[in-house]
């Protein structure tokens, strides 16, 4: 039996579809030509007919029932609701036609069910089975996505065709259900089979009508340096939404949200998660109607969007992911983590350890020489660091040299005064020290003071006749223009093909204003935002096709473009420009709702911190950053021998435990938002090993007793728990567990476990009674617990 037969059951006589994997079910039905959702939630057994779920309740609204005997359209839980047909809630599709009408009537015409999962042309998307990445034949910025349909039983895909007879438009709704995860991927492909062009003004990737509104909605909000803070409120009548109009997913609102039943927490309760595999403008909203039903929609933001679709052309929406959990928010997060690692990121990097790096930015900013870089690299090598990253300031020549943020962007040639041997020369010298070499780019931007701008001022996004806003003395290149993408690709390729560059930090520090595309006519101006991000994706694909071993870290003025779309190309993203350890507790905690530890760029930086002025111990900074992709941003030449030795111990510790930190299941134990305490842990898939980060943010005088309760362990197993006040491999530690740390064998330790001491506790005790952490330190203190199962003789 094929996967689609196992995961997608079809009753052809009744035209009903049941997608299920024993974790989640989605049941679709065709009711008088309209595709409706009868049920989405916890898995239910198959039955021949779910028609009893069609809502026949009476509502006084517009209807065509008198003429056609239809159900009242507003009472149906539609999968593809249209504008102007009697359903007065938000539509999933709006099409402007040549006569000015926006009315369409999409009705069912057929379906296909296949094993595996088709790729989306020109867009990132999840995959199933064997990954066929961008190296497999990318032809150019407008060429097809290289990944092809994967025929594999890891997923099955149902494609349902709906057609509007008057315009000849066909909407193909694609549903992929994964065999092992309670996740359904949803996208829409719109094809113009008519004789006239139309304009697509709105096309939601996902529409889900739920029968009630008894949910809380958690959005992830913030700004630069304080990204992705959870904000939760009950659903209420009307519309509540998060969106972006900045040309990027942005730091202010994240293209992800959680709808949870009241009372749901980390360990119990029902919840849905929505995530957009897209990096541009988005709209995510929940609309509650007068009858307490909820409509969820996620897609490209329709504001400023208008896509001209000629006869014979198609438009593909980005992919939206719908996750489900019957066991709380923690389980929902771990589901999305596995989707990212096993079905989104390039497996070349997804579960492979990344090099521990040092970035020179906070050590030197723009003020550096080759000698200074090499001095930093030698000290980093002594500490065990594996990769040296040269950040901003290495490029531009003469009057356009990048010595500050006023010049040089767009001129991707080495500054000979700073790098006499060019990029190849400094890379060779760094390699000779024993480190890999990485390089910073900001491919999408240009300074007015640059050779590129002087040669091609028309390559900047700007509105004719109007002054352009400027930020950081830079402008946005028009990546909707293939000539621009070609040029930037050629410049980056010239460097990467002649220098041994193992890593690229891809930055993006400015949002799009004065939106106008001088290469296209008036009827195409609504396409720029989307064409721009397609150009970004095309450049990613072309670079990775040419350099398949290249590790790219995404960055956008910190975490301003931290989304599933970028993760398809960059397996790690700089989580925030705020490197303060206390602030990072909140930022990484919120980010973990959808993204795994290994996706979060996290570095130990200088103190006092450059963003907050706060001073924290090196031990605290390391204990926070290790729950991410680990690295350093500091001037090692200013540290004493004791601090350099501690960094060496941190590097050794992280290198040893990185597989557990990155491949383990993440459990959030204490939220940091009360500014008092925080805790989290990762547990190996076999539940034999765990590592816990336990943090004091602000101390409390005469504090009450406190215990941190662990999760994810085997109840009846015995575990040795070793307490550490800093990242340091305990004496006698062996590769397969703690062997020689001091222990209280009889288990008589009372109160917090002393530094360097081990105790033996059962999994049940650790999860239900917990570890006493009342007095583990003052302000800005951390304690690490290594938890290792003891095999009985």
Short mmCIF file of C-alpha atoms in Angstrom, two decimals, residues 204-607:
data_model
loop_
_atom_site.label_atom_id
_atom_site.label_comp_id
_atom_site.label_asym_id
_atom_site.label_seq_id
_atom_site.Cartn_x
_atom_site.Cartn_y
_atom_site.Cartn_z
CA UNK A 204 -3.68 33.00 1.49
CA UNK A 205 -1.43 29.96 1.71
CA UNK A 206 -3.53 28.55 4.54
CA UNK A 207 -7.15 29.03 5.53
CA UNK A 208 -8.49 27.04 8.47
CA UNK A 209 -12.01 27.50 9.82
CA UNK A 210 -12.46 26.25 13.38
CA UNK A 211 -15.91 25.71 14.87
CA UNK A 212 -15.34 27.78 18.04
CA UNK A 213 -13.11 30.51 19.47
CA UNK A 214 -12.14 28.99 22.81
CA UNK A 215 -8.43 29.61 22.25
CA UNK A 216 -5.68 31.90 23.32
CA UNK A 217 -3.47 33.31 20.59
CA UNK A 218 0.25 33.72 21.22
CA UNK A 219 2.14 36.02 18.90
CA UNK A 220 5.88 36.70 18.98
CA UNK A 221 6.56 40.41 19.02
CA UNK A 222 9.44 42.77 19.67
CA UNK A 223 11.89 45.08 17.96
CA UNK A 224 15.59 45.29 17.26
CA UNK A 225 17.53 43.77 20.21
CA UNK A 226 14.39 42.31 21.83
CA UNK A 227 13.00 39.94 19.24
CA UNK A 228 10.26 37.27 19.57
CA UNK A 229 8.71 37.87 22.98
CA UNK A 230 5.54 35.77 23.45
CA UNK A 231 2.36 37.81 23.83
CA UNK A 232 -0.78 35.84 24.69
CA UNK A 233 -4.41 36.92 24.75
CA UNK A 234 -7.76 35.18 24.35
CA UNK A 235 -9.40 35.28 20.96
CA UNK A 236 -12.16 37.87 20.82
CA UNK A 237 -14.83 38.89 18.30
CA UNK A 238 -13.27 40.61 15.34
CA UNK A 239 -9.77 40.31 13.90
CA UNK A 240 -6.46 40.04 15.74
CA UNK A 241 -3.37 39.84 13.62
CA UNK A 242 0.37 40.14 13.19
CA UNK A 243 1.87 41.28 9.92
CA UNK A 244 4.88 42.77 8.15
CA UNK A 245 5.08 45.48 5.51
CA UNK A 246 8.85 45.98 5.75
CA UNK A 247 9.85 43.72 2.86
CA UNK A 248 11.09 41.13 5.36
CA UNK A 249 9.47 39.03 8.03
CA UNK A 250 10.86 41.62 10.46
CA UNK A 251 11.64 41.90 14.18
CA UNK A 252 8.33 43.43 15.21
CA UNK A 253 6.07 40.48 14.52
CA UNK A 254 7.12 36.95 13.68
CA UNK A 255 5.33 34.92 10.95
CA UNK A 256 4.41 32.28 13.51
CA UNK A 257 1.65 31.96 16.08
CA UNK A 258 0.16 29.46 18.54
CA UNK A 259 -3.53 28.90 19.19
CA UNK A 260 -4.00 26.97 22.43
CA UNK A 261 -6.93 25.88 24.50
CA UNK A 262 -7.23 27.81 27.80
CA UNK A 263 -5.10 26.17 30.46
CA UNK A 264 -2.68 24.61 28.01
CA UNK A 265 0.91 24.84 29.21
CA UNK A 266 4.27 23.28 28.42
CA UNK A 267 3.13 19.78 29.42
CA UNK A 268 -0.58 19.47 28.66
CA UNK A 269 -3.40 20.85 26.58
CA UNK A 270 -4.33 21.16 22.93
CA UNK A 271 -2.63 23.65 20.62
CA UNK A 272 -2.14 24.52 16.96
CA UNK A 273 1.02 26.15 15.62
CA UNK A 274 1.22 28.18 12.40
CA UNK A 275 4.54 28.87 10.67
CA UNK A 276 5.23 30.53 7.33
CA UNK A 277 8.06 29.26 5.13
CA UNK A 278 8.62 32.74 3.75
CA UNK A 279 10.86 35.75 4.45
CA UNK A 280 8.88 38.67 3.02
CA UNK A 281 5.71 40.56 3.91
CA UNK A 282 3.15 38.36 5.62
CA UNK A 283 -0.28 38.50 7.20
CA UNK A 284 -1.31 36.10 9.96
CA UNK A 285 -4.67 36.64 11.60
CA UNK A 286 -7.56 35.07 13.45
CA UNK A 287 -11.08 36.31 12.81
CA UNK A 288 -13.90 35.45 15.20
CA UNK A 289 -17.39 35.92 13.80
CA UNK A 290 -20.68 36.66 15.51
CA UNK A 291 -21.34 32.94 15.92
CA UNK A 292 -18.08 32.24 17.75
CA UNK A 293 -16.39 30.47 14.83
CA UNK A 294 -12.72 31.23 14.08
CA UNK A 295 -11.05 31.69 10.72
CA UNK A 296 -7.25 31.43 10.64
CA UNK A 297 -5.36 32.74 7.64
CA UNK A 298 -1.66 32.94 6.82
CA UNK A 299 -0.13 34.22 3.61
CA UNK A 300 1.58 37.04 1.76
CA UNK A 301 0.40 40.39 3.09
CA UNK A 302 -2.23 41.62 0.58
CA UNK A 303 -1.44 45.25 1.38
CA UNK A 304 0.74 46.51 -1.46
CA UNK A 305 0.52 43.18 -3.27
CA UNK A 306 -0.94 42.80 -6.76
CA UNK A 307 0.35 40.10 -9.10
CA UNK A 308 -0.49 40.31 -12.79
CA UNK A 309 -1.29 36.83 -14.10
CA UNK A 310 -1.34 36.45 -17.86
CA UNK A 311 -3.19 33.61 -19.66
CA UNK A 312 -1.21 30.40 -19.27
CA UNK A 313 0.79 31.68 -16.28
CA UNK A 314 0.74 30.36 -12.72
CA UNK A 315 1.43 31.92 -9.34
CA UNK A 316 2.71 29.78 -6.47
CA UNK A 317 2.01 30.85 -2.90
CA UNK A 318 4.65 30.20 -0.22
CA UNK A 319 4.17 27.24 2.07
CA UNK A 320 2.42 27.43 5.44
CA UNK A 321 2.85 24.78 8.13
CA UNK A 322 0.06 23.77 10.50
CA UNK A 323 1.25 21.82 13.54
CA UNK A 324 -0.90 20.18 16.19
CA UNK A 325 -0.27 19.03 19.75
CA UNK A 326 -2.51 17.21 22.17
CA UNK A 327 0.22 17.33 24.82
CA UNK A 328 1.05 20.95 25.40
CA UNK A 329 3.22 23.70 24.01
CA UNK A 330 6.50 21.93 24.63
CA UNK A 331 5.48 19.01 22.44
CA UNK A 332 4.33 21.46 19.75
CA UNK A 333 7.75 23.16 19.77
CA UNK A 334 9.62 19.88 19.57
CA UNK A 335 7.47 18.91 16.59
CA UNK A 336 8.48 22.06 14.73
CA UNK A 337 12.12 21.53 15.73
CA UNK A 338 12.08 18.09 14.10
CA UNK A 339 10.36 19.47 11.01
CA UNK A 340 13.15 22.05 10.66
CA UNK A 341 15.94 19.54 11.21
CA UNK A 342 14.54 16.62 9.20
CA UNK A 343 12.34 18.23 6.54
CA UNK A 344 13.48 21.82 5.95
CA UNK A 345 17.20 22.43 6.49
CA UNK A 346 19.79 21.02 4.14
CA UNK A 347 20.82 17.70 5.75
CA UNK A 348 24.41 18.59 4.89
CA UNK A 349 24.19 20.85 7.97
CA UNK A 350 20.92 20.10 9.77
CA UNK A 351 22.25 17.53 12.25
CA UNK A 352 25.93 18.17 11.70
CA UNK A 353 27.94 20.14 14.20
CA UNK A 354 28.96 23.62 13.07
CA UNK A 355 32.38 25.10 13.84
CA UNK A 356 32.81 27.15 17.00
CA UNK A 357 33.61 30.63 15.78
CA UNK A 358 34.98 33.98 16.79
CA UNK A 359 33.72 37.11 15.04
CA UNK A 360 35.88 40.23 15.10
CA UNK A 361 33.01 42.77 15.08
CA UNK A 362 32.74 43.68 18.76
CA UNK A 363 36.51 43.36 19.07
CA UNK A 364 37.41 45.87 16.36
CA UNK A 365 34.30 47.21 14.63
CA UNK A 366 35.65 49.01 11.51
CA UNK A 367 39.08 49.66 13.02
CA UNK A 368 41.34 46.73 12.19
CA UNK A 369 44.46 45.69 10.34
CA UNK A 370 45.60 42.31 9.07
CA UNK A 371 48.01 42.08 11.98
CA UNK A 372 45.19 42.70 14.48
CA UNK A 373 43.06 40.01 12.85
CA UNK A 374 45.89 37.49 12.95
CA UNK A 375 46.58 38.26 16.61
CA UNK A 376 42.94 37.56 17.42
CA UNK A 377 43.04 34.37 15.36
CA UNK A 378 46.12 33.04 17.17
CA UNK A 379 44.51 33.56 20.57
CA UNK A 380 41.28 31.98 19.32
CA UNK A 381 43.18 28.94 18.08
CA UNK A 382 44.87 28.62 21.47
CA UNK A 383 41.40 28.49 23.04
CA UNK A 384 40.23 25.77 20.64
CA UNK A 385 38.03 27.96 18.44
CA UNK A 386 37.60 26.50 14.94
CA UNK A 387 36.46 29.35 12.67
CA UNK A 388 37.51 32.99 12.37
CA UNK A 389 34.93 35.35 10.86
CA UNK A 390 35.94 38.68 9.35
CA UNK A 391 32.94 40.98 9.68
CA UNK A 392 32.14 44.35 8.10
CA UNK A 393 34.88 46.68 6.82
CA UNK A 394 37.05 44.49 4.57
CA UNK A 395 35.91 45.80 1.17
CA UNK A 396 35.80 48.89 -1.05
CA UNK A 397 38.68 50.89 -2.48
CA UNK A 398 39.97 54.46 -2.49
CA UNK A 399 37.30 56.99 -1.58
CA UNK A 400 34.76 54.18 -1.37
CA UNK A 401 36.70 52.11 1.15
CA UNK A 402 34.49 50.71 3.90
CA UNK A 403 36.01 52.41 6.95
CA UNK A 404 32.59 53.31 8.41
CA UNK A 405 28.96 52.79 7.39
CA UNK A 406 28.95 55.61 4.82
CA UNK A 407 30.67 53.88 1.92
CA UNK A 408 31.55 50.67 0.16
CA UNK A 409 28.43 48.54 0.29
CA UNK A 410 27.94 46.90 -3.09
CA UNK A 411 31.66 46.95 -3.96
CA UNK A 412 32.60 43.40 -3.08
CA UNK A 413 36.33 43.71 -3.67
CA UNK A 414 38.93 43.60 -0.88
CA UNK A 415 40.38 46.86 0.42
CA UNK A 416 44.10 46.50 -0.40
CA UNK A 417 45.10 48.82 2.43
CA UNK A 418 43.53 46.48 4.98
CA UNK A 419 43.98 43.18 3.18
CA UNK A 420 47.14 43.52 1.04
CA UNK A 421 46.83 39.93 -0.11
CA UNK A 422 43.10 40.21 -0.70
CA UNK A 423 40.54 37.84 0.78
CA UNK A 424 42.52 34.85 -0.46
CA UNK A 425 45.61 36.14 1.34
CA UNK A 426 43.99 36.66 4.75
CA UNK A 427 42.12 33.38 4.42
CA UNK A 428 45.39 31.57 3.72
CA UNK A 429 47.01 33.12 6.78
CA UNK A 430 44.05 32.27 8.99
CA UNK A 431 44.09 28.70 7.65
CA UNK A 432 47.83 28.48 8.41
CA UNK A 433 47.03 29.27 12.05
CA UNK A 434 44.69 26.28 12.00
CA UNK A 435 41.31 27.98 11.69
CA UNK A 436 38.66 27.99 9.01
CA UNK A 437 37.88 31.39 7.54
CA UNK A 438 34.51 33.13 7.28
CA UNK A 439 33.44 36.41 5.69
CA UNK A 440 30.65 38.99 6.13
CA UNK A 441 28.53 40.22 3.22
CA UNK A 442 25.49 42.45 2.95
CA UNK A 443 24.49 41.45 -0.59
CA UNK A 444 21.15 43.25 -0.79
CA UNK A 445 22.40 46.75 0.05
CA UNK A 446 24.43 49.58 -1.48
CA UNK A 447 25.91 52.87 -0.29
CA UNK A 448 25.58 55.97 -2.43
CA UNK A 449 29.36 56.29 -2.00
CA UNK A 450 30.22 53.18 -3.99
CA UNK A 451 31.34 52.23 -7.47
CA UNK A 452 28.18 50.19 -7.90
CA UNK A 453 25.82 53.06 -7.14
CA UNK A 454 27.73 55.45 -9.38
CA UNK A 455 27.50 52.96 -12.25
CA UNK A 456 23.91 51.84 -11.64
CA UNK A 457 21.82 54.32 -9.62
CA UNK A 458 18.79 52.76 -11.32
CA UNK A 459 19.48 49.49 -9.46
CA UNK A 460 18.27 51.00 -6.17
CA UNK A 461 14.65 50.64 -5.11
CA UNK A 462 13.32 54.19 -5.33
CA UNK A 463 10.18 56.01 -6.49
CA UNK A 464 10.78 58.33 -9.46
CA UNK A 465 10.52 61.99 -8.57
CA UNK A 466 10.52 61.42 -4.81
CA UNK A 467 13.27 61.72 -2.24
CA UNK A 468 14.41 58.40 -0.81
CA UNK A 469 14.65 57.64 2.88
CA UNK A 470 18.06 56.51 4.02
CA UNK A 471 19.07 54.38 6.97
CA UNK A 472 22.67 53.65 7.94
CA UNK A 473 23.64 55.55 4.80
CA UNK A 474 22.46 52.64 2.68
CA UNK A 475 19.81 51.77 0.14
CA UNK A 476 18.16 48.54 -0.96
CA UNK A 477 19.16 47.00 -4.27
CA UNK A 478 16.32 45.92 -6.52
CA UNK A 479 16.57 42.14 -6.29
CA UNK A 480 13.41 41.95 -8.40
CA UNK A 481 15.76 42.81 -11.28
CA UNK A 482 17.61 39.68 -12.46
CA UNK A 483 20.53 41.83 -13.65
CA UNK A 484 21.13 42.94 -10.06
CA UNK A 485 21.08 39.39 -8.76
CA UNK A 486 23.43 38.31 -11.55
CA UNK A 487 25.89 41.07 -10.71
CA UNK A 488 25.97 40.39 -6.96
CA UNK A 489 26.29 36.66 -7.60
CA UNK A 490 29.26 37.21 -9.91
CA UNK A 491 31.02 39.43 -7.35
CA UNK A 492 30.47 36.99 -4.49
CA UNK A 493 31.38 34.02 -6.69
CA UNK A 494 34.65 35.69 -7.66
CA UNK A 495 35.66 35.90 -4.01
CA UNK A 496 34.38 32.52 -2.88
CA UNK A 497 35.94 30.71 -5.83
CA UNK A 498 39.42 32.17 -5.26
CA UNK A 499 39.59 32.20 -1.45
CA UNK A 500 39.10 29.37 1.00
CA UNK A 501 35.92 30.70 2.61
CA UNK A 502 34.05 28.11 4.68
CA UNK A 503 31.34 30.38 6.11
CA UNK A 504 29.41 33.46 5.05
CA UNK A 505 27.52 35.77 7.37
CA UNK A 506 24.73 37.20 5.20
CA UNK A 507 23.50 40.46 6.74
CA UNK A 508 20.53 42.71 5.88
CA UNK A 509 20.32 45.95 7.83
CA UNK A 510 17.60 47.99 6.15
CA UNK A 511 13.95 47.54 5.25
CA UNK A 512 12.37 48.54 1.94
CA UNK A 513 10.91 52.02 1.45
CA UNK A 514 9.85 53.98 -1.66
CA UNK A 515 8.63 50.73 -3.18
CA UNK A 516 8.92 50.96 -6.96
CA UNK A 517 10.42 48.77 -9.66
CA UNK A 518 11.75 50.86 -12.55
CA UNK A 519 12.15 47.72 -14.68
CA UNK A 520 8.38 47.08 -14.82
CA UNK A 521 5.25 49.00 -15.78
CA UNK A 522 2.52 50.44 -13.62
CA UNK A 523 0.41 47.28 -13.65
CA UNK A 524 3.37 45.31 -12.17
CA UNK A 525 4.30 47.55 -9.23
CA UNK A 526 2.41 45.39 -6.76
CA UNK A 527 4.80 42.54 -7.53
CA UNK A 528 8.01 44.13 -6.23
CA UNK A 529 7.96 42.93 -2.62
CA UNK A 530 7.45 39.31 -3.65
CA UNK A 531 9.80 39.44 -6.61
CA UNK A 532 12.43 40.94 -4.31
CA UNK A 533 12.36 38.00 -1.91
CA UNK A 534 12.33 35.57 -4.85
CA UNK A 535 15.57 37.25 -5.95
CA UNK A 536 17.04 36.77 -2.48
CA UNK A 537 16.15 33.09 -2.56
CA UNK A 538 17.60 32.77 -6.08
CA UNK A 539 20.94 34.19 -4.92
CA UNK A 540 21.02 31.79 -1.98
CA UNK A 541 20.33 28.85 -4.29
CA UNK A 542 22.95 29.85 -6.84
CA UNK A 543 25.65 30.29 -4.22
CA UNK A 544 24.87 26.97 -2.59
CA UNK A 545 24.77 25.26 -5.97
CA UNK A 546 28.26 26.57 -6.71
CA UNK A 547 29.60 26.00 -3.17
CA UNK A 548 27.59 23.14 -1.63
CA UNK A 549 29.81 22.91 1.46
CA UNK A 550 29.43 26.60 2.27
CA UNK A 551 27.84 27.35 5.66
CA UNK A 552 25.72 30.52 5.47
CA UNK A 553 24.48 32.19 8.64
CA UNK A 554 21.50 34.43 8.03
CA UNK A 555 21.41 37.82 9.71
CA UNK A 556 19.17 40.84 9.35
CA UNK A 557 20.16 43.60 11.73
CA UNK A 558 20.16 40.81 14.27
CA UNK A 559 17.07 38.62 14.15
CA UNK A 560 14.90 40.70 11.81
CA UNK A 561 14.51 37.92 9.25
CA UNK A 562 14.42 34.83 11.46
CA UNK A 563 11.95 32.60 9.66
CA UNK A 564 11.47 29.16 8.13
CA UNK A 565 12.21 30.49 4.64
CA UNK A 566 15.75 31.55 5.46
CA UNK A 567 16.38 28.33 7.40
CA UNK A 568 15.88 26.35 4.20
CA UNK A 569 19.18 27.90 3.02
CA UNK A 570 20.90 29.07 6.22
CA UNK A 571 20.82 26.38 8.92
CA UNK A 572 21.58 29.02 11.54
CA UNK A 573 20.47 32.62 11.91
CA UNK A 574 21.91 35.36 14.10
CA UNK A 575 19.23 35.49 16.77
CA UNK A 576 19.71 39.09 17.86
CA UNK A 577 22.29 41.86 17.91
CA UNK A 578 21.64 41.95 21.65
CA UNK A 579 24.30 39.62 23.04
CA UNK A 580 23.63 40.41 26.69
CA UNK A 581 23.18 37.05 28.43
CA UNK A 582 20.16 38.13 30.48
CA UNK A 583 18.39 39.54 27.43
CA UNK A 584 19.32 36.47 25.41
CA UNK A 585 17.48 34.27 27.92
CA UNK A 586 14.21 35.89 26.82
CA UNK A 587 15.11 36.11 23.14
CA UNK A 588 16.25 32.49 22.84
CA UNK A 589 13.35 31.26 24.99
CA UNK A 590 10.78 32.89 22.70
CA UNK A 591 12.61 31.83 19.55
CA UNK A 592 12.57 28.21 20.73
CA UNK A 593 8.77 28.08 20.36
CA UNK A 594 9.32 27.18 16.70
CA UNK A 595 13.05 26.99 16.07
CA UNK A 596 15.60 24.44 17.35
CA UNK A 597 18.65 25.28 19.45
CA UNK A 598 20.99 24.63 16.52
CA UNK A 599 19.27 27.34 14.45
CA UNK A 600 20.03 30.10 16.96
CA UNK A 601 23.31 31.96 16.51
CA UNK A 602 24.49 32.66 20.08
CA UNK A 603 27.81 34.18 21.08
CA UNK A 604 29.67 35.11 24.23
CA UNK A 605 30.40 38.82 23.99
CA UNK A 606 32.27 41.50 25.83
CA UNK A 607 31.33 42.89 29.24
#
